[in-house]
Tab-separated table of C-alpha atoms in Angstrom:
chain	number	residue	atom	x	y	z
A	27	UNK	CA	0.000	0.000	0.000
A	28	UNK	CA	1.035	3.544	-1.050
A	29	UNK	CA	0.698	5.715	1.929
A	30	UNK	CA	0.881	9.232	3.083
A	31	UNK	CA	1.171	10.821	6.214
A	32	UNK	CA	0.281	14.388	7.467
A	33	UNK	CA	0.506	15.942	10.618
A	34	UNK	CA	-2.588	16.429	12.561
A	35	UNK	CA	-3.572	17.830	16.232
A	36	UNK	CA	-4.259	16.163	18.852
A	37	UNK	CA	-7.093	14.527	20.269
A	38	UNK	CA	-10.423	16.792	20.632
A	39	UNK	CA	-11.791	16.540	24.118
A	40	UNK	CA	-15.941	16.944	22.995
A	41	UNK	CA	-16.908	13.877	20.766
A	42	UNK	CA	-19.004	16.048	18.678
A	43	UNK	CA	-16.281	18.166	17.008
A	44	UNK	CA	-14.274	15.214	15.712
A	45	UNK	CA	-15.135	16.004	12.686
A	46	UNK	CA	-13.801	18.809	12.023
A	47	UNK	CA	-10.991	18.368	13.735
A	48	UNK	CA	-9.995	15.533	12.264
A	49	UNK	CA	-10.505	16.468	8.164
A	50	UNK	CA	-10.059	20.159	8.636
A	51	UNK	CA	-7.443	19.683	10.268
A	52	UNK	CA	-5.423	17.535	7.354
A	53	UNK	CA	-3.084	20.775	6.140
A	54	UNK	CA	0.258	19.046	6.080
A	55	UNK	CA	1.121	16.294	3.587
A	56	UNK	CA	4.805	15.255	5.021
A	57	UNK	CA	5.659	11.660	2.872
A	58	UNK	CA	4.736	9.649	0.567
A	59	UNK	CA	5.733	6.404	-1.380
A	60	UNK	CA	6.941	6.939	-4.920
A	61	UNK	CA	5.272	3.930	-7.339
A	62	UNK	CA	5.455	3.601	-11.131
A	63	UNK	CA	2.264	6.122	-12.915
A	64	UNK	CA	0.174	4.025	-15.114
A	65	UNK	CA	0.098	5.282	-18.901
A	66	UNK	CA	-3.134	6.260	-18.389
A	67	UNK	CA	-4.891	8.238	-15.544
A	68	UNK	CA	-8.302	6.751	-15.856
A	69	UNK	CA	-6.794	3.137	-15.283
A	70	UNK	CA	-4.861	4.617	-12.558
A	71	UNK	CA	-7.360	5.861	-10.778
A	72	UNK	CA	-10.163	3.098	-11.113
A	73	UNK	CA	-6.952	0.831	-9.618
A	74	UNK	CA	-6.160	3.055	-6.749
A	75	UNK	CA	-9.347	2.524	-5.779
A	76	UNK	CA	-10.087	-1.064	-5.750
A	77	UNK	CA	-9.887	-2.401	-2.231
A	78	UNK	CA	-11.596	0.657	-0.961
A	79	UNK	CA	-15.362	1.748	-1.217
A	80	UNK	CA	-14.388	5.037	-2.528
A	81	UNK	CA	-17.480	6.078	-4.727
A	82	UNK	CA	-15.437	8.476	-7.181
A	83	UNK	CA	-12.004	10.248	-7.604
A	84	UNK	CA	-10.833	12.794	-9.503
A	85	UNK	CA	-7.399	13.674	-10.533
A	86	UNK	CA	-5.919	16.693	-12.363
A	87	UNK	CA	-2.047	16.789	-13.455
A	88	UNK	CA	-0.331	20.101	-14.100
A	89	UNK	CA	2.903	20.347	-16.377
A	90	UNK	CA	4.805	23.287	-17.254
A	91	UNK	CA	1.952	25.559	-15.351
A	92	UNK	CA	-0.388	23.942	-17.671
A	93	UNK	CA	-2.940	21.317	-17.183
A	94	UNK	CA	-1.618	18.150	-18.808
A	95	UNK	CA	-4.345	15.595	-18.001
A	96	UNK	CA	-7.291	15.298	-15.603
A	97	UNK	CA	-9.680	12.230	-15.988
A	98	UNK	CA	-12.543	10.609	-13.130
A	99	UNK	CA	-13.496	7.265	-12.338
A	100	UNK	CA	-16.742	6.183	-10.260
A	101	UNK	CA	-20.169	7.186	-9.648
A	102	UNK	CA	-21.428	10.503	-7.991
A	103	UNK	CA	-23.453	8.325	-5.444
A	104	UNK	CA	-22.484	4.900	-4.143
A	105	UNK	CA	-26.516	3.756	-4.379
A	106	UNK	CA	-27.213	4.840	-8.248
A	107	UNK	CA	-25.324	4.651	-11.556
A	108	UNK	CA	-24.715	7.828	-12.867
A	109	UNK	CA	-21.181	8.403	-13.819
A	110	UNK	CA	-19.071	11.455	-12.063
A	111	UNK	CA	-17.391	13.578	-15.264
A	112	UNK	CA	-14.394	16.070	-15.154
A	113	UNK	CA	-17.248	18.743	-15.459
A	114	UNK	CA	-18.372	18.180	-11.843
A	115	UNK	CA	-17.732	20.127	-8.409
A	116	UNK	CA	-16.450	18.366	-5.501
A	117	UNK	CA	-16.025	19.725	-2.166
A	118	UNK	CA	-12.599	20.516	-0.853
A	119	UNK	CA	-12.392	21.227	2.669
A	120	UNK	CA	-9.525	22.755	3.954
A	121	UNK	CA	-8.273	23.109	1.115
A	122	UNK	CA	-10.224	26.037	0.200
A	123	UNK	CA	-8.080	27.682	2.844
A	124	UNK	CA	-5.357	29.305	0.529
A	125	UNK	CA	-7.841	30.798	-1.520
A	126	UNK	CA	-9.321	32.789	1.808
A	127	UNK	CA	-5.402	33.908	2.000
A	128	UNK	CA	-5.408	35.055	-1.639
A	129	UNK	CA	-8.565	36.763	-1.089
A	130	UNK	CA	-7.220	38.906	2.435
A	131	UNK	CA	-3.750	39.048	0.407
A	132	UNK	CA	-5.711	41.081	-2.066
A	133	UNK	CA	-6.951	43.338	0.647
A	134	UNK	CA	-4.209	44.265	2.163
A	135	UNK	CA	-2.561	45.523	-1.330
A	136	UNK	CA	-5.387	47.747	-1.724
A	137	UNK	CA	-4.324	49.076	1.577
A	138	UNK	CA	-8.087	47.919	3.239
A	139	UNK	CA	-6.043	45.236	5.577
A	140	UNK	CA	-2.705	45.414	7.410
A	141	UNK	CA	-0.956	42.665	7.914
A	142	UNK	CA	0.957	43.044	11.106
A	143	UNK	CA	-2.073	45.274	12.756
A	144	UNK	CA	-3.180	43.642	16.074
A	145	UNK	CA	-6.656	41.998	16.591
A	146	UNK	CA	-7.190	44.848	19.685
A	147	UNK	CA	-6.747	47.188	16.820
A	148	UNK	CA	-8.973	45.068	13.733
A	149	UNK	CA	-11.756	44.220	16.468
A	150	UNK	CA	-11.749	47.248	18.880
A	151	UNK	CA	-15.366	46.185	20.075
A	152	UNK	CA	-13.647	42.860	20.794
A	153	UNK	CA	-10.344	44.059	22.499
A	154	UNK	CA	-11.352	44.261	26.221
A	155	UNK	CA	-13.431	41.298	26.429
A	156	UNK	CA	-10.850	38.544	24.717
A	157	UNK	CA	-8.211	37.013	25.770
A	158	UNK	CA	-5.428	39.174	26.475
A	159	UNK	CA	-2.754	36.895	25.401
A	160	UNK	CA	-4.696	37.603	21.524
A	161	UNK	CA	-4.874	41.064	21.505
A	162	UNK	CA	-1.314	41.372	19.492
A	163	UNK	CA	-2.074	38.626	17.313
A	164	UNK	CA	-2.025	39.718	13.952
A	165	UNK	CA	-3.367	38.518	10.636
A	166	UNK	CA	0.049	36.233	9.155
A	167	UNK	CA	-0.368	34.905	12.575
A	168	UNK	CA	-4.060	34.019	12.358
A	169	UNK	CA	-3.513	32.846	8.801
A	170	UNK	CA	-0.448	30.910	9.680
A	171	UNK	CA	-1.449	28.647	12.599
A	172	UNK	CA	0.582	30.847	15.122
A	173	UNK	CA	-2.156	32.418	17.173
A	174	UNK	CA	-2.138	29.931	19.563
A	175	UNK	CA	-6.392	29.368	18.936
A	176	UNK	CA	-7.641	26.231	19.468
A	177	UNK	CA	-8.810	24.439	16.237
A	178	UNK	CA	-12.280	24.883	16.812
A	179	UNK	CA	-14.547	26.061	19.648
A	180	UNK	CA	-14.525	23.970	22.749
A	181	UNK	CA	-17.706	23.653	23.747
A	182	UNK	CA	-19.306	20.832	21.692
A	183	UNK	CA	-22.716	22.595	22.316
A	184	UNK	CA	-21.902	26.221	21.006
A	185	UNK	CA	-20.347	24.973	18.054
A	186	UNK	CA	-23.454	22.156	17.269
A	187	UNK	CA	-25.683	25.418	17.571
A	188	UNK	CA	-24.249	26.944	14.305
A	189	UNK	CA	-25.039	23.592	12.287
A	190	UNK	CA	-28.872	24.789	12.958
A	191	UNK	CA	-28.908	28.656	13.125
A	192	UNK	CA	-31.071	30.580	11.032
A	193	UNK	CA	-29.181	34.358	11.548
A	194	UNK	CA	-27.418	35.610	8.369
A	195	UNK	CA	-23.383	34.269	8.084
A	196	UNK	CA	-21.683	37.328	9.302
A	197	UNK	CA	-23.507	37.366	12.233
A	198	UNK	CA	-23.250	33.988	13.116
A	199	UNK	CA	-19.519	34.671	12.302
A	200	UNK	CA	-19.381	37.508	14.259
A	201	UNK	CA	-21.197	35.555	17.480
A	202	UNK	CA	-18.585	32.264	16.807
A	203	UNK	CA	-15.107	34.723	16.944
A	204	UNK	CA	-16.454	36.451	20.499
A	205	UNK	CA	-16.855	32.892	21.826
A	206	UNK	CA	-13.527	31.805	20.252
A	207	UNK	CA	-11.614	35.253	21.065
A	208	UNK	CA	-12.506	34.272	24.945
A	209	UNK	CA	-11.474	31.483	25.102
A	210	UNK	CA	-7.756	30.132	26.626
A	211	UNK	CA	-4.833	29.719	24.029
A	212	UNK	CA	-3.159	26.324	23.854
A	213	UNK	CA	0.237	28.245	23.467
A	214	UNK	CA	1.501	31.304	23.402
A	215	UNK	CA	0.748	33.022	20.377
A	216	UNK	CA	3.542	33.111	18.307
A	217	UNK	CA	5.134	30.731	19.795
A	218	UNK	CA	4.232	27.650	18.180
A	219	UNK	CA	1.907	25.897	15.096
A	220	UNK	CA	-1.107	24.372	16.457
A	221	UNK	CA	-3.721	24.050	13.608
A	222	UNK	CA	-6.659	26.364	13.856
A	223	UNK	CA	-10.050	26.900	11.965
A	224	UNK	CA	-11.435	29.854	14.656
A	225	UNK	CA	-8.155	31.639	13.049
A	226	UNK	CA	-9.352	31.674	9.854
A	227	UNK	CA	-12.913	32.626	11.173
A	228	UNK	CA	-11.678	35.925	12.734
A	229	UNK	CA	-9.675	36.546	9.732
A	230	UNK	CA	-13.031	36.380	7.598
A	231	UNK	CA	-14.873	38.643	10.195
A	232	UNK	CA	-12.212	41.402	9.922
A	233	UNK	CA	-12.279	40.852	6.224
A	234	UNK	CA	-16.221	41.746	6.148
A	235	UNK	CA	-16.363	44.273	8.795
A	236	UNK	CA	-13.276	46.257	6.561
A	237	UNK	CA	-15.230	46.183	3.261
A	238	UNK	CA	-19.191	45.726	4.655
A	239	UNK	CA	-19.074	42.545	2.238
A	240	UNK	CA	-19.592	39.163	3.250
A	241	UNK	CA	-16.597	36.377	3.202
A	242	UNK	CA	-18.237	34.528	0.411
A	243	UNK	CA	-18.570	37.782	-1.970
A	244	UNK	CA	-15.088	38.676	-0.911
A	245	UNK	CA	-13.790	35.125	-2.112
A	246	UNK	CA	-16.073	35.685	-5.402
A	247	UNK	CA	-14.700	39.035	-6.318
A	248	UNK	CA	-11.160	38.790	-5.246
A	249	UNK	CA	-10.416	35.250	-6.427
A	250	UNK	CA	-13.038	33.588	-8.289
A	251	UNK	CA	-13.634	36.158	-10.504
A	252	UNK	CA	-10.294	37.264	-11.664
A	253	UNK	CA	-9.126	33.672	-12.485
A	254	UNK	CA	-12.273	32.630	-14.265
A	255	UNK	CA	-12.923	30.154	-11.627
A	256	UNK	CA	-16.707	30.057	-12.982
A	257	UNK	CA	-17.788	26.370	-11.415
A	258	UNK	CA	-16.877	27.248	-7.993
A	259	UNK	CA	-19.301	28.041	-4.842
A	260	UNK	CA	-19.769	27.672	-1.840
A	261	UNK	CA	-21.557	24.916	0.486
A	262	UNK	CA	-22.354	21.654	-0.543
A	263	UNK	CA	-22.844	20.369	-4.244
A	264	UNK	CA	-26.108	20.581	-5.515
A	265	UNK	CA	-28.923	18.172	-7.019
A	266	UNK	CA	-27.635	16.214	-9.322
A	267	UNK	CA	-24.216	16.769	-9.008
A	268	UNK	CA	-21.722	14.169	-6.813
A	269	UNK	CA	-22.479	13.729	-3.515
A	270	UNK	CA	-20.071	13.096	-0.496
A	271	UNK	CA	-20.495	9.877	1.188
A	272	UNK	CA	-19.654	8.629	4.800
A	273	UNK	CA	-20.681	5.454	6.580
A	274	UNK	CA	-20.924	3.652	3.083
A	275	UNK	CA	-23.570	6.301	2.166
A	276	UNK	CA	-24.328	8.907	0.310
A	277	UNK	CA	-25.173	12.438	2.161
A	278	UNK	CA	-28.191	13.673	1.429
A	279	UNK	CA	-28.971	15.878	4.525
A	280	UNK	CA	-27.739	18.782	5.619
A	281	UNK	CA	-25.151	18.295	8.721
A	282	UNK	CA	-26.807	19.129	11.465
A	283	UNK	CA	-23.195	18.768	14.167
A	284	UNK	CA	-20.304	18.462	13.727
A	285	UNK	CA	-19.638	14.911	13.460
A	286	UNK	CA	-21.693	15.295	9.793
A	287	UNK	CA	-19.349	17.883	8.938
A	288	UNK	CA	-18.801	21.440	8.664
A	289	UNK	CA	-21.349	24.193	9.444
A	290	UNK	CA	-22.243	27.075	6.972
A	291	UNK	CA	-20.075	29.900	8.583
A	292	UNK	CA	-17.070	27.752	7.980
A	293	UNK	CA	-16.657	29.336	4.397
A	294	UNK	CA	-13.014	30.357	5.277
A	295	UNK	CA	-12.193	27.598	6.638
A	296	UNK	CA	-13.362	25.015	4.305
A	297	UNK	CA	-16.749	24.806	2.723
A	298	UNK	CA	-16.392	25.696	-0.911
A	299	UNK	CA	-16.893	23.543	-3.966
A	300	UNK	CA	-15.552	23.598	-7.236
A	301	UNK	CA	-14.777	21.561	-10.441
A	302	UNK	CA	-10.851	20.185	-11.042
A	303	UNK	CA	-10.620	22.702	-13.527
A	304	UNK	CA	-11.091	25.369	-11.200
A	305	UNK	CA	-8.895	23.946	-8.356
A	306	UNK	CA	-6.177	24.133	-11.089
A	307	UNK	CA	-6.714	27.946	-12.281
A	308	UNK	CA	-6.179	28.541	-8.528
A	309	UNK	CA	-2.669	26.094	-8.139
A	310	UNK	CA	-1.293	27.476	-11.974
A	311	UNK	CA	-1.598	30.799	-10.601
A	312	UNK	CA	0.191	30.065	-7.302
A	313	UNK	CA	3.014	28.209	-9.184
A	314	UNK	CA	3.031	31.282	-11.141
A	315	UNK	CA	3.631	33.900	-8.853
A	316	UNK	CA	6.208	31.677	-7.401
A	317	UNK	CA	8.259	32.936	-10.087
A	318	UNK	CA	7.212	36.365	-10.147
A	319	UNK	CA	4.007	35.903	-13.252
A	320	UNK	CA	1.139	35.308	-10.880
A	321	UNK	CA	-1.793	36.918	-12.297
A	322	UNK	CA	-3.635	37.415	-8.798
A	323	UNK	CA	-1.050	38.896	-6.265
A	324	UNK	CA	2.191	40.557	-6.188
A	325	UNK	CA	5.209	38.347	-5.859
A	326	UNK	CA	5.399	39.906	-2.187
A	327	UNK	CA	1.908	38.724	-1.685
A	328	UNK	CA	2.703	34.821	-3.407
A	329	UNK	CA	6.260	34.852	-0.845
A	330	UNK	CA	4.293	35.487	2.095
A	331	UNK	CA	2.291	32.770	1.462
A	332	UNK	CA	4.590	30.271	0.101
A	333	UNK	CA	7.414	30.700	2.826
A	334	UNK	CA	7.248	28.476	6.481
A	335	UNK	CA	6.938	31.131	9.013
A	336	UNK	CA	9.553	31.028	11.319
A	337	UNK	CA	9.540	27.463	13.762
A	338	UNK	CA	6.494	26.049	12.010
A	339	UNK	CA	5.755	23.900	8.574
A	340	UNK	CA	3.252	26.406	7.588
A	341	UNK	CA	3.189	29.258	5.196
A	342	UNK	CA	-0.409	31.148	4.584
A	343	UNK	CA	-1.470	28.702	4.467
A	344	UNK	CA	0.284	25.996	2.164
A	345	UNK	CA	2.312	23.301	4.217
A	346	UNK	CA	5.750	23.841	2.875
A	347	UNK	CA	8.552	20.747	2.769
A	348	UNK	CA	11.820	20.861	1.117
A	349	UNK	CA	11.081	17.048	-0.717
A	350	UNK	CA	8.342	14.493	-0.674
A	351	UNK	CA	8.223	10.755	-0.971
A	352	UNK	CA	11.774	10.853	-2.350
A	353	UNK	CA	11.364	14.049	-4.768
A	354	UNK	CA	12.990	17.217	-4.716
A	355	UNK	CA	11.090	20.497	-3.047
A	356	UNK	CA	10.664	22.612	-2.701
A	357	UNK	CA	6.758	21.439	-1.974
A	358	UNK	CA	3.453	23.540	-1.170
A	359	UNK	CA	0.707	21.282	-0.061
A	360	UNK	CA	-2.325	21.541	1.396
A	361	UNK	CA	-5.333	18.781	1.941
A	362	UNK	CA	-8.530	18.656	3.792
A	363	UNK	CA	-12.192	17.386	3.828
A	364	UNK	CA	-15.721	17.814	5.910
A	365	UNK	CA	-15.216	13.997	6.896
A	366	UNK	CA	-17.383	13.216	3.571
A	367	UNK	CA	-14.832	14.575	0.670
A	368	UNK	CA	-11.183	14.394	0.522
A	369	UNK	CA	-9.125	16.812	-1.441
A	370	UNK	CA	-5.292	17.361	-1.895
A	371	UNK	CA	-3.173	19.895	-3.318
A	372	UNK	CA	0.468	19.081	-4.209
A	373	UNK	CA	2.766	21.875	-6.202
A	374	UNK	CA	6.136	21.484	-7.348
A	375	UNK	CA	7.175	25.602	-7.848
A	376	UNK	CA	10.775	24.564	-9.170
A	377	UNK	CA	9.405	22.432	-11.733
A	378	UNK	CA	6.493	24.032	-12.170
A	379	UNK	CA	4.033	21.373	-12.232
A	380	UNK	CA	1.172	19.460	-9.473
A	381	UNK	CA	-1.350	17.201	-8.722
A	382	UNK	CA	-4.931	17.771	-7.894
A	383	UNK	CA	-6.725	14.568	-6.317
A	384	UNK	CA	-10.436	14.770	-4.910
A	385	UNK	CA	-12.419	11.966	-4.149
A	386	UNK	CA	-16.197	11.976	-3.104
A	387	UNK	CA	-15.754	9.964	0.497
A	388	UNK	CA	-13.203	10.422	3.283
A	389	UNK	CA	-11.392	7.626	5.241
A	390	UNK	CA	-13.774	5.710	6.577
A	391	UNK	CA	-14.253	4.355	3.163
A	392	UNK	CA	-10.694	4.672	2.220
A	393	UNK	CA	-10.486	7.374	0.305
A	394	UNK	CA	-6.904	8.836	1.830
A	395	UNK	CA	-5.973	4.967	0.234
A	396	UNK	CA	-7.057	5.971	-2.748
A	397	UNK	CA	-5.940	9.275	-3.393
A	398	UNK	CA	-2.728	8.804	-1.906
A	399	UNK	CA	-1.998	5.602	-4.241
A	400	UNK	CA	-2.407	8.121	-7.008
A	401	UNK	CA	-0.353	10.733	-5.993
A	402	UNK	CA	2.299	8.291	-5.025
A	403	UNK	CA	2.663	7.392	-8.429
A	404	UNK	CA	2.093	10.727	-9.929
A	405	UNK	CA	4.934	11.988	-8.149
A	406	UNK	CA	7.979	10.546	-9.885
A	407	UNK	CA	7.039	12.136	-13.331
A	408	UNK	CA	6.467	15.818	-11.370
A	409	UNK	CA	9.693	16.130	-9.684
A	410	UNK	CA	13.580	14.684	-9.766
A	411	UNK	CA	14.390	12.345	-7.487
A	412	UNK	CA	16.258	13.400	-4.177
A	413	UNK	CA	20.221	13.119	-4.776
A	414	UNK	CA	21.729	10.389	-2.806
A	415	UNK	CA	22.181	10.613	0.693
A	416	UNK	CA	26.697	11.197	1.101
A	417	UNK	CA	28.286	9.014	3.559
């Protein structure tokens, strides 16, 4: 078996957030096994996923910042027939989180955002009453992991609550980050990397109370819309279209805690959809400005978020390793799911080239088998192999 690891958190103490804690919280893809690609990606992905129950996966390969093949094998519900196609959105989890740093990125250039303001200054209504160990966290460190937030909110009730509220997003938002603001950091902040959706909450909150625009027409007008990314949105697919699957099942409710998966405010975090085609617009443009041609950001703005802050694996917010499974970095990765999709992200910026693999199910049907056997043998033909090890 062709496996990969990634680093996750530990342990949530409320069974009801394991959820998210334990998909959105996949942001770090740290090694994998190299295997021989087959000729042809179809074949390579209906293998990969024999031995699992995986419904569908999809797979897009980028070469020379272009894309060089994308194909899908499987259904878009394990309990009917209807094929999944390369025109289909899939959810991708935390992997939507880069975008949300393209789309503040974009804010600060036109001078609406600072980066290195403090949250006593972004969220003056906010300063007295949180934590005062937060009130000189700033937005790299919110973005980066370093805030020292806990992933999500503790209390398994408060956080259940959102699954079923009725109140528009940015006030629900605005109601999560003043229960998540309050509550005690699990380091230092700035200290350490300790994986954190809340961050990217208050990051979205200061993003709509700058501009008086929600998070999700922020994301649309700041990213979507300048790179053409015209099949992406936001919540779960629609009729019709693939469906994530957990327990052997497709979902067909809305989650209603957070063991089903991720609430509506999470936007920011992870709960946007979008076809492989998009996905890619998004990665081509990132390998792009890693050599100074990105068509979103300024190369300041693509450095910031492709560089490991200082102490942690984390840039804003790509995972960033110097090799993988054998190949030469450097690497930006990023993965994540609602516990009923699983999506990764793996760029080679040297070589200019990536992988895109998204499959309709999470691990409890073995869809981190899956995907994984595919990128392990994708791999070889992105990258050169590591130099031998000297004596």
């Amino acid at each position: 078996m062709h496996t990969i690891t990634h680093r996750r958190t530990a342990a949530c103490p409320h069974p009801s957030a394991r959820g998210l804690r334990r998909w959105l919280g996949i942001s770090l893809l740290l090694v994998a096994a190299s295997a021989s690609a087959a000729d042809d990606l179809t074949s390579t992905i209906t293998q990969a996923m024999q031995g699992t129950s995986t419904p569908a996966m999809g797979v897009l390969v980028i070469r020379d910042g272009k894309v060089a093949d994308q194909a899908v094998s499987g259904v878009r519900r394990s309990d009917g027939k209807i094929a999944a196609s390369v025109e289909d959105p899939w959810m991708i989890g935390s992997t939507g989180k880069p975008i949300t740093v393209a789309m503040i990125a974009r804010l600060v250039e036109q001078g609406v955002l600072t980066w290195d303001a403090p949250l006593s200054t972004l969220l003056p209504d906010l300063a007295k009453q949180m934590h005062p160990a937060y009130r000189q966290v700033t937005l790299v460190q919110l973005l980066s992991h370093r805030a020292g937030l806990p992933e999500n909110l503790t209390d398994a009730a408060v956080l259940d609550a959102f699954f079923v509220d009725p109140r528009p997003l940015p006030v629900q938002r605005a109601a999560y980050i003043k229960a998540a603001l309050a509550e005690t950091p699990v380091h230092a902040p700035g200290t350490a990397f300790a994986y954190s959706n809340s961050g990217f909450l208050i990051a979205a909150v200061i993003a709509e109370r700058a501009t008086g625009k929600d998070v999700e027409s922020l994301i649309q007008r700041e990213v979507f819309q300048p790179l053409g990314m015209t099949g992406a949105g936001f919540g779960p697919t629609s009729a019709g279209q693939p469906l994530g699957h957990r327990g052997g099942k497709p979902v067909t409710a809305a989650p209603q805690k957070a063991d089903d998966g991720v609430p509506p405010i999470y936007t920011a975090a992870g709960n946007l959809h979008m076809r492989l085609q998009d996905l890619a617009l998004f990665a081509i443009d990132q390998l792009a400005g890693s050599q100074g041609k990105g068509k979103l950001l300024t190369p300041a703005s693509y450095a910031l978020m492709q560089t490991a802050q200082t102490g942690s694996p984390s840039g804003l917010d790509w995972g960033v390793q110097p090799s993988i499974a054998g190949r030469q970095g450097p690497v930006l990765v990023h993965g994540g799911s609602d516990g009923n999709w699983l999506a990764w992200v793996v760029l080679f910026p040297a070589q200019n080239n990536g992988v895109i693999a998204i499959a309709n199910a999470a691990e409890d049907m073995g869809a981190d088998k899956a995907t994984m056997g595919v990128l392990g043998g994708l791999f070889a033909g992105l990258a050169p192999a590591m130099p031998p090890a000297t004596p």
